[in-house]
Coordinates of C-alpha atoms and ligand atoms in Angstrom, one line a residue:
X30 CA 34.8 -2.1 -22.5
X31 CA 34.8 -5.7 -20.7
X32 CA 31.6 -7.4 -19.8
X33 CA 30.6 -7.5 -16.5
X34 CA 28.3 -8.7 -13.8
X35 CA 25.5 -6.4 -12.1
X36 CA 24.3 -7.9 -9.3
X37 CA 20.9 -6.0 -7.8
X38 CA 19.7 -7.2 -4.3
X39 CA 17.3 -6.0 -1.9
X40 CA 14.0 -6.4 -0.2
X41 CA 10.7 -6.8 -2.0
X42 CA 9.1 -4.0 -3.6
X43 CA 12.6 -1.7 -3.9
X44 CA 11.9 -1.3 -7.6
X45 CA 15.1 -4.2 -8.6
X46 CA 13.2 -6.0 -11.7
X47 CA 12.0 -2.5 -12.8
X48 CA 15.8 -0.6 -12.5
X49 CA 17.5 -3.7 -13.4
X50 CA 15.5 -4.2 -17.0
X51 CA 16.1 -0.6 -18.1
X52 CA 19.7 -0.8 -17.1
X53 CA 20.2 -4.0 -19.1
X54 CA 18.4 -2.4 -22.1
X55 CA 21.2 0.6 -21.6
X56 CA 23.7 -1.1 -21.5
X57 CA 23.2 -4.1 -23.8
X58 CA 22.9 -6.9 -21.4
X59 CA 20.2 -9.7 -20.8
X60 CA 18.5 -9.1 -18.0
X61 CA 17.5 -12.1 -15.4
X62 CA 14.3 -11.7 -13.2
X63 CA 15.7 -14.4 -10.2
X64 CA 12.6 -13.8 -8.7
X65 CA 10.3 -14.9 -11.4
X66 CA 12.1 -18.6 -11.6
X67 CA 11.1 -18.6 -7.3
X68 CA 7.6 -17.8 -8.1
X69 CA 7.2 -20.4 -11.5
X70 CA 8.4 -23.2 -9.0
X71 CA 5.8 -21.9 -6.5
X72 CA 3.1 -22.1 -9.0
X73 CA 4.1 -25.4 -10.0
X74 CA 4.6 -26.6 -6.2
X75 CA 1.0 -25.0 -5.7
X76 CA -0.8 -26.7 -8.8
X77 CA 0.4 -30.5 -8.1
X78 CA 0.0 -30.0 -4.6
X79 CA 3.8 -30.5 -3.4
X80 CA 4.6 -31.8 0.1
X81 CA 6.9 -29.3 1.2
X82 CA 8.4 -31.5 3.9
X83 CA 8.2 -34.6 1.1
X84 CA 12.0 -34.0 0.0
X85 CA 11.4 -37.0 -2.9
X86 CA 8.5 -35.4 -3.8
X87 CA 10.3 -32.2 -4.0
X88 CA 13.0 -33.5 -6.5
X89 CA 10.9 -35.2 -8.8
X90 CA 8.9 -31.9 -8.9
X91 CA 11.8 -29.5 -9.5
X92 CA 13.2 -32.7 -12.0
X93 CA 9.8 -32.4 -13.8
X94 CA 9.6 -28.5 -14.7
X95 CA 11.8 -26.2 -16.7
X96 CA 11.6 -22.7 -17.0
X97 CA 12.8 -20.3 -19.4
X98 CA 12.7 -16.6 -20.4
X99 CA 11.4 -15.3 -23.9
X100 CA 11.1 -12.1 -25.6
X101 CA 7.7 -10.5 -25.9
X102 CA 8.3 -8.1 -28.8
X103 CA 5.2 -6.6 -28.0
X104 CA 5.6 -5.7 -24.6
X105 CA 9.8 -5.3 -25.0
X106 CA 10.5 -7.3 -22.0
X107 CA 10.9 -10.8 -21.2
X108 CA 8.3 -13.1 -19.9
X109 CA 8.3 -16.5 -17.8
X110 CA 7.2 -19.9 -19.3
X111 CA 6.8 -23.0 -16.9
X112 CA 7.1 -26.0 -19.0
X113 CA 7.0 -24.6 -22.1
X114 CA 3.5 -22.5 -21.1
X115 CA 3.5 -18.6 -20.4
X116 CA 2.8 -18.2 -16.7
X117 CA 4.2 -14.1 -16.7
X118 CA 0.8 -12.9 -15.2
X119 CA -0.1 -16.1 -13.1
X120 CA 3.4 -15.7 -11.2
X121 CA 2.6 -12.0 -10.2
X122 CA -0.6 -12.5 -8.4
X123 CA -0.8 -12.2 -4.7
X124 CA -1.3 -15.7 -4.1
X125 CA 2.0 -16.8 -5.2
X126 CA 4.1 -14.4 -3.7
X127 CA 2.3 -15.1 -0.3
X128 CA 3.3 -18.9 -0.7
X129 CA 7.4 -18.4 -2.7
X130 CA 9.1 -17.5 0.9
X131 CA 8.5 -20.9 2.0
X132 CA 9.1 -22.3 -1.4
X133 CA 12.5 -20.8 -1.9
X134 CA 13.6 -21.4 1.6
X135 CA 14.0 -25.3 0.4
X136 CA 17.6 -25.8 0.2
X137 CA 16.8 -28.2 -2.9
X138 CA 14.7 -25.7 -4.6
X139 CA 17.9 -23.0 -4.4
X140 CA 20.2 -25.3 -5.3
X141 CA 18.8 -26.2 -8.6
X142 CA 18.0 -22.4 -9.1
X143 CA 21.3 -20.9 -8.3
X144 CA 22.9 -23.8 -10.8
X145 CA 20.7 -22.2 -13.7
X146 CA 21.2 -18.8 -12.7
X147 CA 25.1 -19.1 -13.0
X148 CA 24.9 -20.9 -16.1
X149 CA 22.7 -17.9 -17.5
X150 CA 25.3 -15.7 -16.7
X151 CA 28.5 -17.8 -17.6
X152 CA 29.5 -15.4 -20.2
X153 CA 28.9 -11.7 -18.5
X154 CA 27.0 -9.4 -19.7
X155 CA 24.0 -9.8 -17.6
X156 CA 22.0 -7.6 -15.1
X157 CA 20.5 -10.1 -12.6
X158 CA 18.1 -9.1 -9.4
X159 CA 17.2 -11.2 -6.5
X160 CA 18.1 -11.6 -2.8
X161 CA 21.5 -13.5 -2.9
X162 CA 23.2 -12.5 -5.9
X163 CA 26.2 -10.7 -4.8
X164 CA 26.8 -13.1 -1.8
X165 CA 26.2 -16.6 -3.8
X166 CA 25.1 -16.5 -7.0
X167 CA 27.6 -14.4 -8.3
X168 CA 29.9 -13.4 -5.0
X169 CA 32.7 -12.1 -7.4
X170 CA 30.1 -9.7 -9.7
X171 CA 32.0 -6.8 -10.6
X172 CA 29.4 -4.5 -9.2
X173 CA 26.6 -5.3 -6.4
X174 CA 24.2 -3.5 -5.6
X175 CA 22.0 -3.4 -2.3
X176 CA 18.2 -1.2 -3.1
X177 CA 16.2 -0.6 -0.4
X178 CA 13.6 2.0 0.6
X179 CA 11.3 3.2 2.8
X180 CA 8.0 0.3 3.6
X181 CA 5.2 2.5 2.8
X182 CA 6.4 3.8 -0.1
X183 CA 7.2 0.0 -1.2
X184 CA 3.6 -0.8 -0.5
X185 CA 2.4 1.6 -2.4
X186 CA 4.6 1.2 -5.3
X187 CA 3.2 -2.2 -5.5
X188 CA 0.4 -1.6 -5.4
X189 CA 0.2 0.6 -8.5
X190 CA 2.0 -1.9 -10.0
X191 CA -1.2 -4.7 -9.2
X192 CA -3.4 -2.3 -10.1
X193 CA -2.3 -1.6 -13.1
X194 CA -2.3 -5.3 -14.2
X195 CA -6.1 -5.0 -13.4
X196 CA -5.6 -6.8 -9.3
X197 CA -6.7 -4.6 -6.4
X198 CA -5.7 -5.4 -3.3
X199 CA -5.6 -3.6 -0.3
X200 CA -2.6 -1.3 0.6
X201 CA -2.4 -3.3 4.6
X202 CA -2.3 -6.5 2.8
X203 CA 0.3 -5.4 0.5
X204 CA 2.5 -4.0 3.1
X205 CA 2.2 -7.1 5.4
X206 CA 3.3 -9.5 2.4
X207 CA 6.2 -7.2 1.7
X208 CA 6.9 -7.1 5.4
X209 CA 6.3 -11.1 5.7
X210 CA 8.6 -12.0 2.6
X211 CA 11.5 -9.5 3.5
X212 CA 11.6 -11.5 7.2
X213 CA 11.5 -14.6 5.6
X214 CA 13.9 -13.7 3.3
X215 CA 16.4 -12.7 5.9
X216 CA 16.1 -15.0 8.6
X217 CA 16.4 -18.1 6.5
X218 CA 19.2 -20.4 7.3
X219 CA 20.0 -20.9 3.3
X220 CA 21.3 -17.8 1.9
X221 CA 19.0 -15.5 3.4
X222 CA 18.9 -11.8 2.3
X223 CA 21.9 -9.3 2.9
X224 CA 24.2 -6.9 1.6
X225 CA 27.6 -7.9 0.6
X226 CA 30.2 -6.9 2.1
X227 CA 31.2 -4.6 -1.0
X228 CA 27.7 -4.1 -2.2
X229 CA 26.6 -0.2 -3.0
X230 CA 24.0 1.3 -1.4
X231 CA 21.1 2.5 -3.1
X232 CA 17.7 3.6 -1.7
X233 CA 15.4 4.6 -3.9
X234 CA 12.7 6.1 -1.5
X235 CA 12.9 9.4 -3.0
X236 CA 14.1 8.4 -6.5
X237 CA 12.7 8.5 -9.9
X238 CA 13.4 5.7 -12.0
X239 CA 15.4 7.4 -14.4
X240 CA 17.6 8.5 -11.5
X241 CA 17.7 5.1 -10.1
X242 CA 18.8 3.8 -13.9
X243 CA 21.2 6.3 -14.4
X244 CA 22.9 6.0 -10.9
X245 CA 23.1 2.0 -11.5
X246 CA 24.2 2.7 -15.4
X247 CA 27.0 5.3 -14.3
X248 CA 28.3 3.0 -11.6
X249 CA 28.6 0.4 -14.4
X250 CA 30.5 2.7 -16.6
X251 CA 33.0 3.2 -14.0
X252 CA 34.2 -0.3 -13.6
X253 CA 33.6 -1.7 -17.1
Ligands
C5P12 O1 12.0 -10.5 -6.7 P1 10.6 -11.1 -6.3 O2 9.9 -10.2 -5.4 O3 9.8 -11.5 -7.5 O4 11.0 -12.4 -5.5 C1 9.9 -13.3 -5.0 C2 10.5 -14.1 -3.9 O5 11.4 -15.1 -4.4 C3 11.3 -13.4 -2.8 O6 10.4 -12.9 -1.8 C4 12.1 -14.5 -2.2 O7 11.4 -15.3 -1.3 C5 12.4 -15.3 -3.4 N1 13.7 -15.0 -4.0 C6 14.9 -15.6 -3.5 N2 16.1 -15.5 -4.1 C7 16.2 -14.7 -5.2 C8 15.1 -14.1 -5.8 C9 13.9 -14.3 -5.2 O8 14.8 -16.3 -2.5 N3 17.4 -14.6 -5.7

């Protein structure tokens, strides 16, 4: 079997970074949460205060950080660390995903990002979500997918998922985030958010996550 790319995009909430883990675990691969290195810059950007109109300010910034991935045995998944610190819980509250569609709109700040994100999956093998990885991070993946499903269903999804990290948050100010960061994330003029051309469709309104797994896992079989 040859390595290969899976590329998983869609709009927030879909389920990506939960499908996309499992399916790397299946089939061997390292998994890379794009998403997560958006949100450590915006925590960073939020903590020291960045200009977001200051582009020097902005370079020095995103010169000044590093992120990485580690294994949490523990928890069997990997978690994010902003300058050597673990920020995994910090970069899933509210407060940073309200303020990462501006952040990741900066042409800079994907420009640094997409240069780490190819170099992270340089050798194959890798299941990587996000919102433009089959049309620029990796536009010649061997398989792309494109998840979406139905709003409410996202909202509530997500909210489960908050609640069960100990955050409530009501379900109309989940939705509006989801609906606020999936407009952002289209309309932008710097690779904003849409299928590829020969991206598979997969909505997972009605799916378990098993099914969702399997259906990505069996499309990866098939080209491999
Ligand atoms: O995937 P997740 O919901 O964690 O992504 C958070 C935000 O990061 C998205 O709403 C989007 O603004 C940004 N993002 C991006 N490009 C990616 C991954 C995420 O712009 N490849």
């Amino acid at each position: 079997l040859s390595k290969i790319i899976v590329a998983i995009d869609g709009y927030s909430g879909c389920g990506k970074s939960t499908t996309a883990k499992l399916v790397a675990t299946q089939l061997g691969y390292t998994y890379i949460d794009t998403g997560a290195m958006y949100r450590a810059v915006t925590l960073y950007f939020l903590r020291n205060c960045i200009d977001l109109i200051d582009e020097k300010a902005i370079q020095e910034a995103l010169a000044s950080l590093s992120i990485m991935f580690q294994f949490n045995p523990e928890k069997g998944c990997n978690e994010t660390y902003l300058n050597g610190v673990n920020v995994e819980d910090e970069i899933r509250k509210l407060e940073v995903a309200n303020a990462v569609p501006e952040v990741s709109a900066i042409p800079q700040v994907r420009k640094a990002m997409v240069t780490q994100q190819q170099k992270l999956g340089q050798d194959r093998g890798v299941v990587m979500d996000g919102r433009d990885i089959g049309t620029h991070v990796f536009p010649q993946a061997e398989l792309k997918i494109f998840m979406t499903a139905d709003p409410v269903i996202r909202a509530e999804r997500r909210q489960t998922e908050l609640l069960a990290k100990g955050e409530q948050v009501d379900l109309r100010e989940i939705a509006m985030n989801l609906e606020k960061r999936d407009h952002m994330d289209t309309t932008r003029p710097e690779s904003p958010l849409h299928p590829a051309p020969d991206a598979r469709f997969l909505d997972t309104s009605r799916m378990t996550i098993e099914g969702q797994v399997e259906w990505v896992v069996q499309q990866s079989y098939q080209i491999m």
